[in-house]
C-alpha cells in the first residue's frame, strides 16, 4: 500500500464533495503534487504498478511514527530488495519528531549521514527532538 490519506483530510474532502476545492487550495499553497500523492493518486498508481527500487542501488527510508501528513505512516515504506525502512523511533525511541520536524531533527540528520556513508557510520547520542 502506498499513498497518504493526509490524516484523513483527503477522504473528508471527498465525502463532503469538496475534492476539487481541496485540490485548488493545495495548489494555491504550493503543493500541486499533494493530489497526486494520495492513496490511488496518479503518482502513487505509477509507483505501485512496478518496482520502485532499482537493482544494484541501496535505499534507506526514514519515517517517523508521529508523522501527521503521511498517514498511515507505513505507506512511506517500500518493501523491495535493497530497501531499508526505519522509523526514527526504532533508533531514538524518545524522539517525538513529526513530518515537518524531520527536516531539522538532529537524530534524523545522523541517520541520514550514516545511511549515505555506511562504511563510516558513527554512533550518536539521541536527543529529544521537537514534535512537528
Tab-separated table of C-alpha atoms in Angstrom:
chain	number	residue	atom	x	y	z
A	1	UNK	CA	0.000	0.000	0.000
A	2	UNK	CA	1.338	3.423	-0.930
A	3	UNK	CA	-0.033	6.927	-0.779
A	4	UNK	CA	-1.221	9.074	2.061
A	5	UNK	CA	-4.606	9.968	3.461
A	6	UNK	CA	-3.221	13.278	4.797
A	7	UNK	CA	-4.561	12.301	8.235
A	8	UNK	CA	-7.973	11.534	6.729
A	9	UNK	CA	-8.429	15.034	5.312
A	10	UNK	CA	-8.489	13.830	1.710
A	11	UNK	CA	-11.315	11.378	2.387
A	12	UNK	CA	-13.195	14.046	4.330
A	13	UNK	CA	-12.976	16.352	1.316
A	14	UNK	CA	-14.188	13.567	-0.968
A	15	UNK	CA	-17.088	12.771	1.388
A	16	UNK	CA	-18.112	16.428	1.535
A	17	UNK	CA	-17.882	16.739	-2.233
A	18	UNK	CA	-15.058	19.236	-1.905
A	19	UNK	CA	-12.287	17.286	-3.622
A	20	UNK	CA	-11.884	19.848	-6.401
A	21	UNK	CA	-11.801	22.705	-3.871
A	22	UNK	CA	-9.217	20.825	-1.798
A	23	UNK	CA	-7.061	20.403	-4.908
A	24	UNK	CA	-7.307	24.122	-5.643
A	25	UNK	CA	-6.324	25.010	-2.071
A	26	UNK	CA	-3.344	22.632	-2.140
A	27	UNK	CA	-2.214	24.094	-5.460
A	28	UNK	CA	-2.602	27.664	-4.144
A	29	UNK	CA	-0.407	26.782	-1.156
A	30	UNK	CA	2.292	25.320	-3.393
A	31	UNK	CA	1.537	21.608	-3.083
A	32	UNK	CA	0.494	20.645	-6.580
A	33	UNK	CA	1.890	17.146	-6.003
A	34	UNK	CA	-0.299	16.579	-2.929
A	35	UNK	CA	-3.269	15.499	-5.041
A	36	UNK	CA	-1.014	13.004	-6.809
A	37	UNK	CA	0.333	11.550	-3.545
A	38	UNK	CA	-2.947	10.470	-2.001
A	39	UNK	CA	-3.915	6.822	-1.991
A	40	UNK	CA	-4.744	5.998	-5.612
A	41	UNK	CA	-3.322	9.329	-6.811
A	42	UNK	CA	-1.670	9.381	-10.238
A	43	UNK	CA	1.901	9.328	-8.895
A	44	UNK	CA	1.042	6.544	-6.446
A	45	UNK	CA	-0.542	4.432	-9.215
A	46	UNK	CA	2.630	4.805	-11.290
A	47	UNK	CA	4.837	3.712	-8.386
A	48	UNK	CA	2.580	0.838	-7.399
A	49	UNK	CA	2.476	-0.637	-10.905
A	50	UNK	CA	6.136	-1.561	-10.984
A	51	UNK	CA	9.203	-1.923	-8.904
A	52	UNK	CA	10.422	1.236	-7.249
A	53	UNK	CA	13.898	0.109	-6.206
A	54	UNK	CA	16.389	-0.385	-8.997
A	55	UNK	CA	18.737	-3.391	-8.896
A	56	UNK	CA	22.176	-2.568	-7.534
A	57	UNK	CA	21.034	0.557	-5.701
A	58	UNK	CA	20.541	0.651	-1.943
A	59	UNK	CA	17.853	2.827	-0.444
A	60	UNK	CA	17.083	3.977	3.070
A	61	UNK	CA	13.685	5.317	4.012
A	62	UNK	CA	13.476	7.131	7.344
A	63	UNK	CA	9.990	7.815	8.674
A	64	UNK	CA	8.521	8.995	11.951
A	65	UNK	CA	5.774	7.087	13.727
A	66	UNK	CA	4.349	10.539	14.559
A	67	UNK	CA	4.133	11.901	11.013
A	68	UNK	CA	0.950	13.951	10.781
A	69	UNK	CA	0.747	14.076	6.985
A	70	UNK	CA	1.939	10.710	5.713
A	71	UNK	CA	-0.812	8.532	7.099
A	72	UNK	CA	-0.778	5.715	7.719
A	73	UNK	CA	2.966	6.070	8.248
A	74	UNK	CA	3.618	2.567	6.909
A	75	UNK	CA	2.730	3.816	3.416
A	76	UNK	CA	6.084	5.572	3.174
A	77	UNK	CA	7.951	2.254	3.230
A	78	UNK	CA	8.961	0.278	0.171
A	79	UNK	CA	9.042	-3.493	0.671
A	80	UNK	CA	11.535	-4.441	-2.020
A	81	UNK	CA	15.076	-5.839	-2.149
A	82	UNK	CA	17.727	-3.221	-1.482
A	83	UNK	CA	15.486	-1.020	0.666
A	84	UNK	CA	15.979	-0.428	4.387
A	85	UNK	CA	12.896	1.013	6.101
A	86	UNK	CA	13.444	2.591	9.504
A	87	UNK	CA	11.294	4.520	11.919
A	88	UNK	CA	13.157	7.303	13.735
A	89	UNK	CA	11.726	5.910	16.964
A	90	UNK	CA	13.327	2.484	16.325
A	91	UNK	CA	16.677	4.246	16.726
A	92	UNK	CA	15.686	7.072	19.078
A	93	UNK	CA	12.540	5.973	20.953
A	94	UNK	CA	12.016	9.268	22.780
A	95	UNK	CA	12.116	11.490	19.706
A	96	UNK	CA	8.568	12.729	19.003
A	97	UNK	CA	9.531	14.265	15.647
A	98	UNK	CA	6.737	14.680	13.114
A	99	UNK	CA	6.576	15.383	9.383
A	100	UNK	CA	7.995	18.919	9.240
A	101	UNK	CA	10.456	18.313	12.077
A	102	UNK	CA	12.214	15.552	10.167
A	103	UNK	CA	13.872	18.250	8.060
A	104	UNK	CA	15.747	19.698	11.036
A	105	UNK	CA	15.807	16.893	13.621
A	106	UNK	CA	19.412	16.106	14.596
A	107	UNK	CA	18.641	12.415	15.086
A	108	UNK	CA	17.356	12.231	11.524
A	109	UNK	CA	20.459	14.078	10.307
A	110	UNK	CA	22.686	11.460	11.955
A	111	UNK	CA	20.615	8.645	10.493
A	112	UNK	CA	20.849	10.161	7.007
A	113	UNK	CA	24.612	10.658	7.301
A	114	UNK	CA	25.053	7.041	8.389
A	115	UNK	CA	22.859	5.784	5.532
A	116	UNK	CA	24.795	7.834	2.962
A	117	UNK	CA	28.181	6.645	4.219
A	118	UNK	CA	27.657	3.287	5.948
A	119	UNK	CA	31.384	2.459	5.882
A	120	UNK	CA	31.966	5.426	8.192
A	121	UNK	CA	28.737	5.267	10.187
A	122	UNK	CA	29.067	6.647	13.679
A	123	UNK	CA	27.153	6.053	16.852
A	124	UNK	CA	25.387	9.076	18.241
A	125	UNK	CA	23.525	10.037	21.348
A	126	UNK	CA	19.854	10.520	20.642
A	127	UNK	CA	18.344	13.838	21.563
A	128	UNK	CA	14.738	14.506	22.373
A	129	UNK	CA	13.577	16.349	19.297
A	130	UNK	CA	10.560	18.565	18.998
A	131	UNK	CA	7.250	17.342	17.667
A	132	UNK	CA	6.041	18.781	14.425
